[in-house]
Tab-separated table of C-alpha atoms in Angstrom:
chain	number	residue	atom	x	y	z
A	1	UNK	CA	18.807	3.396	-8.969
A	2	UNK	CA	17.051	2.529	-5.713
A	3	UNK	CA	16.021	-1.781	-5.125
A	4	UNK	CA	12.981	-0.752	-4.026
A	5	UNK	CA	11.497	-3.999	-4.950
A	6	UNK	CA	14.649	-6.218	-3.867
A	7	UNK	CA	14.770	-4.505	-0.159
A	8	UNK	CA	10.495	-5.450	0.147
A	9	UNK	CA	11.840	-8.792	-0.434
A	10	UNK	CA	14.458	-8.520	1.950
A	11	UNK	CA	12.466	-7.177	4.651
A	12	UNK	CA	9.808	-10.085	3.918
A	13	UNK	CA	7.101	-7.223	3.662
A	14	UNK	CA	3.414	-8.593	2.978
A	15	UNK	CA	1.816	-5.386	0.675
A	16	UNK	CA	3.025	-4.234	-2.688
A	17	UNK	CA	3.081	-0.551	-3.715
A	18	UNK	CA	2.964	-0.171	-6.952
A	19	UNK	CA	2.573	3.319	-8.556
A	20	UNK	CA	2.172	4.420	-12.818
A	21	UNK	CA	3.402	7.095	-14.597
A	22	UNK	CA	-0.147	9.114	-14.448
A	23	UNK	CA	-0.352	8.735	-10.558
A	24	UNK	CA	-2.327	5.740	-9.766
A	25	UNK	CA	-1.436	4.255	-7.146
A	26	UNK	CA	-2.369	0.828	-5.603
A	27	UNK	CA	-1.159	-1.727	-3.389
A	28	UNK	CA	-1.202	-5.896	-4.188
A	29	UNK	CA	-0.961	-8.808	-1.543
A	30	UNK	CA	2.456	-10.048	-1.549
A	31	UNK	CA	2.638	-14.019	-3.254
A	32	UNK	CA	6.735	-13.764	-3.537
A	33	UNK	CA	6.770	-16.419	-1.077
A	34	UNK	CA	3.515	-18.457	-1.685
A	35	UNK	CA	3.929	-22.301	-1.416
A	36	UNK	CA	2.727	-23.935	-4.812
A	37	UNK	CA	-0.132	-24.722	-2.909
A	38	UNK	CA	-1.183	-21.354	-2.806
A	39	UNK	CA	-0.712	-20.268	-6.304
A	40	UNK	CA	-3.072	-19.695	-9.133
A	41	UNK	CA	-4.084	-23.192	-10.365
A	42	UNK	CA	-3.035	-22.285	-14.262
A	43	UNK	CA	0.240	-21.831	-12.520
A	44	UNK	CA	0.549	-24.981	-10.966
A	45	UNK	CA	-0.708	-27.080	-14.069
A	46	UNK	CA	1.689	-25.080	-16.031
A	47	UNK	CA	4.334	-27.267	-13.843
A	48	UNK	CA	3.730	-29.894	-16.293
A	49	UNK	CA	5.074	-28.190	-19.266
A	50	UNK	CA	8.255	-27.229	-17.838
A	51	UNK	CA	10.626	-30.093	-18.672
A	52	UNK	CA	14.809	-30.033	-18.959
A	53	UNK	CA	17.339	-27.283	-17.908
A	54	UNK	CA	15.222	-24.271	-16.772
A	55	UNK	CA	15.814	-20.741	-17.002
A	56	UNK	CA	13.663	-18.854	-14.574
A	57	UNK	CA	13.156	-15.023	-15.773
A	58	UNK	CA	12.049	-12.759	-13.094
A	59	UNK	CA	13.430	-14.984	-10.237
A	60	UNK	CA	11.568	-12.610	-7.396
A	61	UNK	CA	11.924	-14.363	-4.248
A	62	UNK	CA	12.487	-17.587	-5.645
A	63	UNK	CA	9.159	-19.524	-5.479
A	64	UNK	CA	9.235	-21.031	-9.160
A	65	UNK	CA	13.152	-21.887	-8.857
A	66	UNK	CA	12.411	-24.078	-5.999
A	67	UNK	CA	9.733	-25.930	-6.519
A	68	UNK	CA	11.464	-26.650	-9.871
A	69	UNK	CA	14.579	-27.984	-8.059
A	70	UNK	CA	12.448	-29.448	-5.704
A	71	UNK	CA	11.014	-31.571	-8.479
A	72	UNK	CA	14.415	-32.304	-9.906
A	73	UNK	CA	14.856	-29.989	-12.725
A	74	UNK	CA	18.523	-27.918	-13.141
A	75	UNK	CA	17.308	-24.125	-12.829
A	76	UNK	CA	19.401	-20.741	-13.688
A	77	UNK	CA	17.387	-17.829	-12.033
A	78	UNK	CA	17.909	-14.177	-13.079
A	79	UNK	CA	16.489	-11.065	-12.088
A	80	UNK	CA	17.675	-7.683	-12.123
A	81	UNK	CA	17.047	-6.817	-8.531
A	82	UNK	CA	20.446	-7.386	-6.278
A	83	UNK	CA	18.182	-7.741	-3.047
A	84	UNK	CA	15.484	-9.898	-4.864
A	85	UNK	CA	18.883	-12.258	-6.063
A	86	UNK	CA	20.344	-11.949	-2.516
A	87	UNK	CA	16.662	-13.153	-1.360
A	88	UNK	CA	16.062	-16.395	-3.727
A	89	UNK	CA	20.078	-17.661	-2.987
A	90	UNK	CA	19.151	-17.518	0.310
A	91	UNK	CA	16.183	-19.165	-0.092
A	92	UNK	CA	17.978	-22.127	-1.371
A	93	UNK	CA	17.850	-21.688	-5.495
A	94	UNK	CA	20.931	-22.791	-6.181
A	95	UNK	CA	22.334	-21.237	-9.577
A	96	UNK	CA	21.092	-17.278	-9.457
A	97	UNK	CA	22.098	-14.601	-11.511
A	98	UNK	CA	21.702	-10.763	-10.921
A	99	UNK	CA	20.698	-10.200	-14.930
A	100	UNK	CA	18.113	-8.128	-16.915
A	101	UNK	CA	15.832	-10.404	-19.190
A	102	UNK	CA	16.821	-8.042	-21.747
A	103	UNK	CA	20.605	-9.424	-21.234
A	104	UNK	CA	20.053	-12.937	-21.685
A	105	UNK	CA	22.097	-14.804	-24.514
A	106	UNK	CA	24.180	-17.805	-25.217
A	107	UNK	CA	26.625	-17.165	-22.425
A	108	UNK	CA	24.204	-18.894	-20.395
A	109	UNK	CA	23.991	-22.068	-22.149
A	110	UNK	CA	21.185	-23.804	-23.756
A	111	UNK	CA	17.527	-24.153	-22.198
A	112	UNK	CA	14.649	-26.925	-22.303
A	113	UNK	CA	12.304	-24.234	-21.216
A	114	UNK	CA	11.905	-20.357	-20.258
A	115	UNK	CA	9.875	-20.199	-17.085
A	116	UNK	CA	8.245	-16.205	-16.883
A	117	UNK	CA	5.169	-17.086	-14.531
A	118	UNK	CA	4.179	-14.477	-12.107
A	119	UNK	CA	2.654	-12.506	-14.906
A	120	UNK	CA	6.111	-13.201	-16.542
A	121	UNK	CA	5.281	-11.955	-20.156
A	122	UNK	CA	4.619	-8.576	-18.560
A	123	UNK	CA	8.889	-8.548	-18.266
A	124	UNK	CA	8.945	-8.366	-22.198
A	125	UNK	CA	7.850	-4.851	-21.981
A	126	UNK	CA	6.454	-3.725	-25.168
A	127	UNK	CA	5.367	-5.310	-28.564
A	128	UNK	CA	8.707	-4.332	-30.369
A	129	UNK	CA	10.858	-5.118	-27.176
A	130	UNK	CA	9.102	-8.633	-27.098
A	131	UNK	CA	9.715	-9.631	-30.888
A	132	UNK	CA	13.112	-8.401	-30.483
A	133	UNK	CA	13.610	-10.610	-27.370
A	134	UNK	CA	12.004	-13.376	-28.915
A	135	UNK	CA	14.447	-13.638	-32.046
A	136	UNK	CA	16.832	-13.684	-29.670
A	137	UNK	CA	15.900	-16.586	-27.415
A	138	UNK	CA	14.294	-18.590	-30.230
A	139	UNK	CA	17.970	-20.560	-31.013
A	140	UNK	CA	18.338	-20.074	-27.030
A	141	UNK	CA	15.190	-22.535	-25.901
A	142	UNK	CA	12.075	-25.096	-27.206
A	143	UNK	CA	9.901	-23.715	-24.724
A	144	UNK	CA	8.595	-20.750	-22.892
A	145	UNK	CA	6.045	-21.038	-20.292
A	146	UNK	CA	4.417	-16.858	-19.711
A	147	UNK	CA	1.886	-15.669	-17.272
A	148	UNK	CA	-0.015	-12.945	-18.030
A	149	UNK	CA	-3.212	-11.159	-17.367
A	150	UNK	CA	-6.173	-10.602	-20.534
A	151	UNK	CA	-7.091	-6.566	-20.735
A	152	UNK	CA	-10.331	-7.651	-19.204
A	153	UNK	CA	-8.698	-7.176	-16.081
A	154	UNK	CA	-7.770	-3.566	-16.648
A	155	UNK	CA	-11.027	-3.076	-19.232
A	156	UNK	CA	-13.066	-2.062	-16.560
A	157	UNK	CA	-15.212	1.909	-16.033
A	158	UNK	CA	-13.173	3.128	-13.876
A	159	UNK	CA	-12.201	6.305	-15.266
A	160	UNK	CA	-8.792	6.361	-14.696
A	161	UNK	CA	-7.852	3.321	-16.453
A	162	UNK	CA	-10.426	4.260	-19.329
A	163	UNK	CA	-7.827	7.401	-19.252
A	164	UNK	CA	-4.948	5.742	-19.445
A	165	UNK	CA	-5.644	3.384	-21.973
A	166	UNK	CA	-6.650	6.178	-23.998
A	167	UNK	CA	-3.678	7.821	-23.242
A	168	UNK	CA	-1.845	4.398	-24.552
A	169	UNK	CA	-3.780	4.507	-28.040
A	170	UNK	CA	-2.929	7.421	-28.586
A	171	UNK	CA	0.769	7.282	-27.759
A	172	UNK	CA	1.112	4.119	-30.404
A	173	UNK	CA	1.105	1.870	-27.334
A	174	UNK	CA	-1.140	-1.063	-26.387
A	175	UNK	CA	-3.583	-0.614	-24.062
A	176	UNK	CA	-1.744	-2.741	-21.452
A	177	UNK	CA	1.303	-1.192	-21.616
A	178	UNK	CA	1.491	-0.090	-18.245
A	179	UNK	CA	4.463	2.132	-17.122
A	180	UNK	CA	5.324	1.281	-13.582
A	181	UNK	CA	7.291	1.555	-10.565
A	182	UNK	CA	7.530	0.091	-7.102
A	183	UNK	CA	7.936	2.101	-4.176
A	184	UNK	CA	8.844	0.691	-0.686
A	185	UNK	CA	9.187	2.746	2.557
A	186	UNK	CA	12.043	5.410	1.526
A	187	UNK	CA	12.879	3.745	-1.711
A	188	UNK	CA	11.739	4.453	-5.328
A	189	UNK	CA	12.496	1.552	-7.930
A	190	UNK	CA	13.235	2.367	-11.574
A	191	UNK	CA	9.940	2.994	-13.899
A	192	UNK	CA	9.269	0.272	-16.327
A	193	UNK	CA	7.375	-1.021	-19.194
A	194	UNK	CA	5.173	-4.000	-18.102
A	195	UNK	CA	3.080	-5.731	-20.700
A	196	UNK	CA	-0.586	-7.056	-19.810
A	197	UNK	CA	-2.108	-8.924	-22.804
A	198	UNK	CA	-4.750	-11.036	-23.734
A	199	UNK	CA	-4.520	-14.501	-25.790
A	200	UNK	CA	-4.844	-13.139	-29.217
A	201	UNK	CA	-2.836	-9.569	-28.191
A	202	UNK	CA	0.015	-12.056	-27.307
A	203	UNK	CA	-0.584	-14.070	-30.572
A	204	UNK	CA	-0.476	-10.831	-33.114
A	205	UNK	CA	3.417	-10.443	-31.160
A	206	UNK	CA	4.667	-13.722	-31.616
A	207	UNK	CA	3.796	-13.567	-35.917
A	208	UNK	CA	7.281	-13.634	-37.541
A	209	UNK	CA	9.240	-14.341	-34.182
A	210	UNK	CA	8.893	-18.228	-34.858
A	211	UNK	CA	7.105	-18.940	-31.813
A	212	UNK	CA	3.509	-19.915	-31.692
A	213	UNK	CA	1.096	-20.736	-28.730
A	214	UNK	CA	0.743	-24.137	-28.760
A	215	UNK	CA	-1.156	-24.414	-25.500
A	216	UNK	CA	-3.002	-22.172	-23.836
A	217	UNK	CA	-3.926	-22.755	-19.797
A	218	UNK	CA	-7.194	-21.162	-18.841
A	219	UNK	CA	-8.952	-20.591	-15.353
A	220	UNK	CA	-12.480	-18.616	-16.023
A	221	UNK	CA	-10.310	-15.450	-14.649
A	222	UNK	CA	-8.166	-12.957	-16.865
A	223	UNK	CA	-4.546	-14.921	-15.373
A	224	UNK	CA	-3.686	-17.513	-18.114
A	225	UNK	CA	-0.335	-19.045	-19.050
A	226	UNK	CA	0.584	-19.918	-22.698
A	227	UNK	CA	2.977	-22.498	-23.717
A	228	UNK	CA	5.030	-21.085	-26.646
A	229	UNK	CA	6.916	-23.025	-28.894
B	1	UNK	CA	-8.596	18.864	-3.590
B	2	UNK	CA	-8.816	15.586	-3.862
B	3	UNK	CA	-10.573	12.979	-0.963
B	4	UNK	CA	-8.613	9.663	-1.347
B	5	UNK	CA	-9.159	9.313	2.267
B	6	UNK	CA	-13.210	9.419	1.833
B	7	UNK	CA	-12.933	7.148	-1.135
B	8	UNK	CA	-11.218	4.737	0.318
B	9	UNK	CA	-13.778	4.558	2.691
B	10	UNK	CA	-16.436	4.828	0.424
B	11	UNK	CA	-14.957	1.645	-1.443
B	12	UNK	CA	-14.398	0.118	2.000
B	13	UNK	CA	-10.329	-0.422	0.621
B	14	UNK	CA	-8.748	-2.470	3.438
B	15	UNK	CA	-5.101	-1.426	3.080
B	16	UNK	CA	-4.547	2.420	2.935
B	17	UNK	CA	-1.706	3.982	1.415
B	18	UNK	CA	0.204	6.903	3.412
B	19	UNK	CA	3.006	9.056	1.974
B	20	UNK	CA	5.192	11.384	3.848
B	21	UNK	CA	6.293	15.098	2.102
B	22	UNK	CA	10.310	13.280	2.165
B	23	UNK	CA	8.648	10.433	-0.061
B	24	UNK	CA	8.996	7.983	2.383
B	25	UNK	CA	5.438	5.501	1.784
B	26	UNK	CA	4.067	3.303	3.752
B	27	UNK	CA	0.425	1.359	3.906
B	28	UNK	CA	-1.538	0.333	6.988
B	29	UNK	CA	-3.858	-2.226	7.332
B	30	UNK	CA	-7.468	-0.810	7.571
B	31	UNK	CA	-9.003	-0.293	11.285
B	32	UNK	CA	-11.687	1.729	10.055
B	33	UNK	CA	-14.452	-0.316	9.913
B	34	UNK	CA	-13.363	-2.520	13.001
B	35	UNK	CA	-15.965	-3.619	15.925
B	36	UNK	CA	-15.268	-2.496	19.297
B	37	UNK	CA	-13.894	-5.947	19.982
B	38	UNK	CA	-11.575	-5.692	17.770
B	39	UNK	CA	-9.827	-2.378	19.024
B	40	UNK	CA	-6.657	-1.811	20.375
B	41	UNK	CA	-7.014	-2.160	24.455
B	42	UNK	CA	-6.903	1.342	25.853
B	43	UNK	CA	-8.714	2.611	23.454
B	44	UNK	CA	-11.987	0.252	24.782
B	45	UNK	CA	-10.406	1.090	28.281
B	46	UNK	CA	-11.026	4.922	27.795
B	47	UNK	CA	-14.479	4.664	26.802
B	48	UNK	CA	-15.448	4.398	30.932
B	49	UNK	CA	-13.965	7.966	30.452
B	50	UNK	CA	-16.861	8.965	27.672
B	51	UNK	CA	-19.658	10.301	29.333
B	52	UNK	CA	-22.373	13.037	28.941
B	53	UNK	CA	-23.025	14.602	25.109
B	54	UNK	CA	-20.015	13.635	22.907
B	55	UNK	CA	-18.177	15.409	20.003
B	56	UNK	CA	-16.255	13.439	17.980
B	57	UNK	CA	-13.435	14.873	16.043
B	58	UNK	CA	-12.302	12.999	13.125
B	59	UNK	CA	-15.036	10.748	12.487
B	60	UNK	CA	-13.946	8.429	9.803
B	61	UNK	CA	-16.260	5.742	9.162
B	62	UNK	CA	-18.132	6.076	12.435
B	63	UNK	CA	-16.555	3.782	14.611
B	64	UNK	CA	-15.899	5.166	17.485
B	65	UNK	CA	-19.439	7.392	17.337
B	66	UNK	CA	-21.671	4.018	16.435
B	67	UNK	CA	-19.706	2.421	19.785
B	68	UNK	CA	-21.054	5.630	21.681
B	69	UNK	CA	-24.462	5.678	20.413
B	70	UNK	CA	-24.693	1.811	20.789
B	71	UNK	CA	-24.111	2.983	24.610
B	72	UNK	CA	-26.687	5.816	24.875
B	73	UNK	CA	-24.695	8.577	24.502
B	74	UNK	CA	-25.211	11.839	22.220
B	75	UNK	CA	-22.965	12.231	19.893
B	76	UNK	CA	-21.873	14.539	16.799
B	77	UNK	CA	-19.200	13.243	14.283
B	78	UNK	CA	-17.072	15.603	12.087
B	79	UNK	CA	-14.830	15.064	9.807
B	80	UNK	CA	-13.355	16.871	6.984
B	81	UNK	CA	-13.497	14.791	4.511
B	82	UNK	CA	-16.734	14.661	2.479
B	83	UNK	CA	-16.552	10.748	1.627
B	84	UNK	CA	-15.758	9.912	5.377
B	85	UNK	CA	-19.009	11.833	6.515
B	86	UNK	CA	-20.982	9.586	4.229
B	87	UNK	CA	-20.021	6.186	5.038
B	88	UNK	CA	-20.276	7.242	8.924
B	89	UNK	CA	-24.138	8.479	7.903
B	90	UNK	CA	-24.840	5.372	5.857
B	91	UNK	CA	-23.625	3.473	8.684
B	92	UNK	CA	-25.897	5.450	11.357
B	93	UNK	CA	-24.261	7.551	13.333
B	94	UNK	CA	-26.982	10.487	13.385
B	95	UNK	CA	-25.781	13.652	13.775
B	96	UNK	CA	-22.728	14.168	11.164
B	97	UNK	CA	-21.225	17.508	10.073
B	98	UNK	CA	-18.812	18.284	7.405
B	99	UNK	CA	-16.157	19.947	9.359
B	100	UNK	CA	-12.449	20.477	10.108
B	101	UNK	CA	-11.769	20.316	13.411
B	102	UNK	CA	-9.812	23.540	13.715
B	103	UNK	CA	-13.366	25.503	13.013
B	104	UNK	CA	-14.835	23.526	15.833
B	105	UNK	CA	-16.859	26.394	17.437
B	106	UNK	CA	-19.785	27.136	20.017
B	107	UNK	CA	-22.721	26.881	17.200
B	108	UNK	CA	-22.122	23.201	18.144
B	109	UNK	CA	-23.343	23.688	21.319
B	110	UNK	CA	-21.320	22.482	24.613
B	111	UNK	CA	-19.839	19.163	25.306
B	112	UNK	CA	-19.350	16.880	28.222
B	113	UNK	CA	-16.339	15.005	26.051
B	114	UNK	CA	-14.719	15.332	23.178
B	115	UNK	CA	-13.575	12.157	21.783
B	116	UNK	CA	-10.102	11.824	19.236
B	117	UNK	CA	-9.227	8.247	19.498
B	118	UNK	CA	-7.790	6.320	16.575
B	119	UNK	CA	-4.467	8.270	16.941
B	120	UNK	CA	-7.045	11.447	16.961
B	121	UNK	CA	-4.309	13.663	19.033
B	122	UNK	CA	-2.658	14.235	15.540
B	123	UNK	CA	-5.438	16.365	14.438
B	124	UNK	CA	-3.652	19.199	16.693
B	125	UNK	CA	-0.803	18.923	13.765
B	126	UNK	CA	1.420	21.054	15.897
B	127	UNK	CA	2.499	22.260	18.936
B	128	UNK	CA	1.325	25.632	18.402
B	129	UNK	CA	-1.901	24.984	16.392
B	130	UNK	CA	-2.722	22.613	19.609
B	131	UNK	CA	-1.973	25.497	22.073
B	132	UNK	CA	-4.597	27.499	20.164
B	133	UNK	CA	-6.997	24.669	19.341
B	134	UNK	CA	-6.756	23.866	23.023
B	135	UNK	CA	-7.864	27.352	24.258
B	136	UNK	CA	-10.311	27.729	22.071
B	137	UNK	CA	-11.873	24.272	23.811
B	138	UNK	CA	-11.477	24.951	26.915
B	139	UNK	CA	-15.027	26.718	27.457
B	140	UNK	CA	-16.943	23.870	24.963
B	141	UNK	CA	-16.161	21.023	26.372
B	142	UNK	CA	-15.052	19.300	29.993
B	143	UNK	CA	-13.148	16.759	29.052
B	144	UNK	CA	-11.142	15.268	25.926
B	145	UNK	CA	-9.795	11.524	25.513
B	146	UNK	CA	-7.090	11.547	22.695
B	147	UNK	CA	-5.322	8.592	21.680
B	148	UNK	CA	-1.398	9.116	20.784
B	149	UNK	CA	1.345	7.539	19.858
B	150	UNK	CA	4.934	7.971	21.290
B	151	UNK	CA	7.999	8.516	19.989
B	152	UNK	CA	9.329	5.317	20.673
B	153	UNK	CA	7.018	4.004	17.883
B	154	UNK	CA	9.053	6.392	15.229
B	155	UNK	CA	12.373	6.731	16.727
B	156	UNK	CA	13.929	3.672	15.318
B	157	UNK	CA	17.363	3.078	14.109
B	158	UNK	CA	15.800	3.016	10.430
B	159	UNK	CA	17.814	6.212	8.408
B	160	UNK	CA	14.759	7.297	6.552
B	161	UNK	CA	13.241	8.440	9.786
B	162	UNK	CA	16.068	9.602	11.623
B	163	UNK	CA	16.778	11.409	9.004
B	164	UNK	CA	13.324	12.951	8.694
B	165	UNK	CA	13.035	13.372	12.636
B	166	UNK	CA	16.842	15.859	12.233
B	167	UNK	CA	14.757	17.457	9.329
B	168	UNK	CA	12.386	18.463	11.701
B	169	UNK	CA	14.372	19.502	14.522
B	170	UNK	CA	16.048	21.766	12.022
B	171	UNK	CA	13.046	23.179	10.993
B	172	UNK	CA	12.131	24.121	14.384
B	173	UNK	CA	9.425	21.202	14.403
B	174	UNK	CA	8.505	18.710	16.921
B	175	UNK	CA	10.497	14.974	16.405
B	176	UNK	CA	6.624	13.327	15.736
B	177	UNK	CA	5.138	16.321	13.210
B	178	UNK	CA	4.917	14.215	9.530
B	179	UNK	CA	3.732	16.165	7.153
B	180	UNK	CA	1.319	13.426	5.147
B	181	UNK	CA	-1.380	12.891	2.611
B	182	UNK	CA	-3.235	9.762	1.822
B	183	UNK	CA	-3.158	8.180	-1.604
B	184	UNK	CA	-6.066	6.068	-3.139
B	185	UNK	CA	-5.285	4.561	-6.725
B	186	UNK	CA	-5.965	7.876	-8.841
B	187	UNK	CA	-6.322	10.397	-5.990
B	188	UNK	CA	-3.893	12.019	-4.059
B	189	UNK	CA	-5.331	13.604	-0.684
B	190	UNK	CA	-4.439	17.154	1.055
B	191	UNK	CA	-1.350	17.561	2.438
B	192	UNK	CA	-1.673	17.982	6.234
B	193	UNK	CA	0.305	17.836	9.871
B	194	UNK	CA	-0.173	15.273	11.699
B	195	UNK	CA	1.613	15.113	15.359
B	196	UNK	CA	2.516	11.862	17.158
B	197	UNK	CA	3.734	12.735	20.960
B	198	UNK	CA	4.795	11.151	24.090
B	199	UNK	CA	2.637	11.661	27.346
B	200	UNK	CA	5.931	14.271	27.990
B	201	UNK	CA	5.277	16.348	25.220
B	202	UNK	CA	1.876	16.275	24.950
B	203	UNK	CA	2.039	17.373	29.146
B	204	UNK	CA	4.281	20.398	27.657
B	205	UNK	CA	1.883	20.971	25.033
B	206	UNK	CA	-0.722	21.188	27.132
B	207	UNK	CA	1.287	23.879	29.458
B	208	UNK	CA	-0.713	27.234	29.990
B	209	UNK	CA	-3.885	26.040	28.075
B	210	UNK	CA	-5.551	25.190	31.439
B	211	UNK	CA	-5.743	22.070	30.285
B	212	UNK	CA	-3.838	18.972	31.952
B	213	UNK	CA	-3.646	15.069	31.725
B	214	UNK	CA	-5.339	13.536	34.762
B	215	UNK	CA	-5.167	9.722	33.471
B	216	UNK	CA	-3.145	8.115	31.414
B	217	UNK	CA	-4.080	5.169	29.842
B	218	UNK	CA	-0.991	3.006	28.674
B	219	UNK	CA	-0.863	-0.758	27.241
B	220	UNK	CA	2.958	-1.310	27.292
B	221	UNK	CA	3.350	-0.071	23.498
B	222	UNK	CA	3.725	3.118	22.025
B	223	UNK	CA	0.004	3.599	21.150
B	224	UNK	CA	-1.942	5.190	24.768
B	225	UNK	CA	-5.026	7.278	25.358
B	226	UNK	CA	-4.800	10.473	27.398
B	227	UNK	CA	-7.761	11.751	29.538
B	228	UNK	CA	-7.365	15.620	29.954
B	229	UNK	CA	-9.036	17.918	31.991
């Protein structure tokens, strides 16, 4: 299984590939290493929210870990890229992890809050991965703090995501399901499931897990954070 | 067969997406659309060398053509790819064809200079297509300024492309021949040759073509312009 994400890191490149399973290929502007200054406003009011020991899912380069410590809160980091882990210790987070969401439990300890911004909730994966993950951090953590993108993002005419989402529907699988993989230079990561919902799409999940949105942070664009508890 | 490079253009994209036949992917920032002020410095250098009624092979958006035209000179664009001769006809360049280079022929009448800069020299894609590309030239035209780029651009100590470079030499091929296509989000472009050469081997490309370099335009990096005659 190639890093291909965790060497981009290392190598501090600025431009994303990202590729899905029906071809489509694009590239995003790197924000790994954004300054809270530069990030999405709903991001930086969902600061607030995040109170106690932190668990930061999805670590990337470390951006969220440090302005956490940086504002005094205790913060575990995990993600399940070696070179992305090797990146954030360096970086300065303090208590890092190389660990799959998925493989989070009590050996870990307690948490105040679950931080998953940088379209975070897209790490749960599917709707019956998520439910299942959520059972299992409900006795784990009060409070989760998730990024993620509404489908009006991805609802546009262009054909090929019309396709795809058809594609989706028909396969039993939400529209913003999006099966992924990020390719850098020689390097091919592993495909994955990555979960773009909306508000009420991320609602219908959480019924029966015991979590509920209790506060929802809104911008005018598709990016929103929820606050679950 | 698909244009991803034409509708890249067409969307004016500003970070295209290259992938070489060993996997190896890379993106590039977007010089297409860039003023003359803006271009790399021997490539405004080796317009002095432009004179007379102008071909130019591998149009793109029309940079390098609008630039000419902008200085009174006559120029046709081609380009093979249908999107690319669009934008460069919405943009004004005036005469545009729809046309490989390798069926360049006399129905295009004669030219004082035929111009391949934006790394244009790799439209030879190898040696021996450029021996035969060359001497089919040689009666329509005086003159050709290509821009190239030299080994020492490629020939790092990174494994993917040593690796790919001992490929090549095993195949018989030249060091600089990639075999590449361009990707743009659902489309995936031609494969096609495309040859990066030092002054050296483009001089021993050029051997028995009766064509030769008289000026060499060089900037201290890889990237240079050739003026042959």
């Amino acid at each position: 299984m190639e890093d291909a994400f965790g060497q981009m890191l290392l190598d501090g490149a600025d431009t994303e590939i990202i590729e899905r399973d029906d071809g489509f290929i694009d590239t995003a502007k790197f924000f790994y290493f954004a300054p809270v200054t530069r990030w999405p406003a709903v991001e930086r009011r969902a600061l607030r929210w995040v109170r106690g020991r932190v668990l930061d899912a999805g670590l990337g380069a470390g951006r969220v870990a440090l302005e956490l410590q940086r504002r005094g809160r205790s913060v575990v980091g995990i993600d399940n890229s070696p070179g992305a882990v090797e990146v954030a210790r360096e970086r300065g987070v303090r208590d890092v992890r190389l660990l799959a969401f998925e493989e989070v439990d009590d050996s870990l300890g307690r948490f105040d809050t679950i931080v998953m911004l940088g379209n975070g909730f897209g790490l749960f994966g599917s709707p019956s991965k998520a439910r299942r993950l959520l059972r299992r951090l409900r006795p784990l953590a009060d409070r989760i703090v998730a990024a993620s993108i509404g489908p009006q993002a991805y609802a546009t005419d262009n054909p090929a995501h019309l396709a795809y989402q058809e594609r989706n529907r028909k396969r039993g699988r939400m529209p913003g399901q999006l099966r992924l993989r990020v390719r850098y230079r020689d390097l091919s990561g592993p495909w994955f499931d990555y979960l773009f919902v909306s508000p009420d799409e991320m609602a219908s999940i959480l019924e029966g897990t015991q979590w509920r949105i209790t506060r929802l942070l809104q911008s005018g664009s598709p990016y929103y954070v929820a606050i679950l508890e």
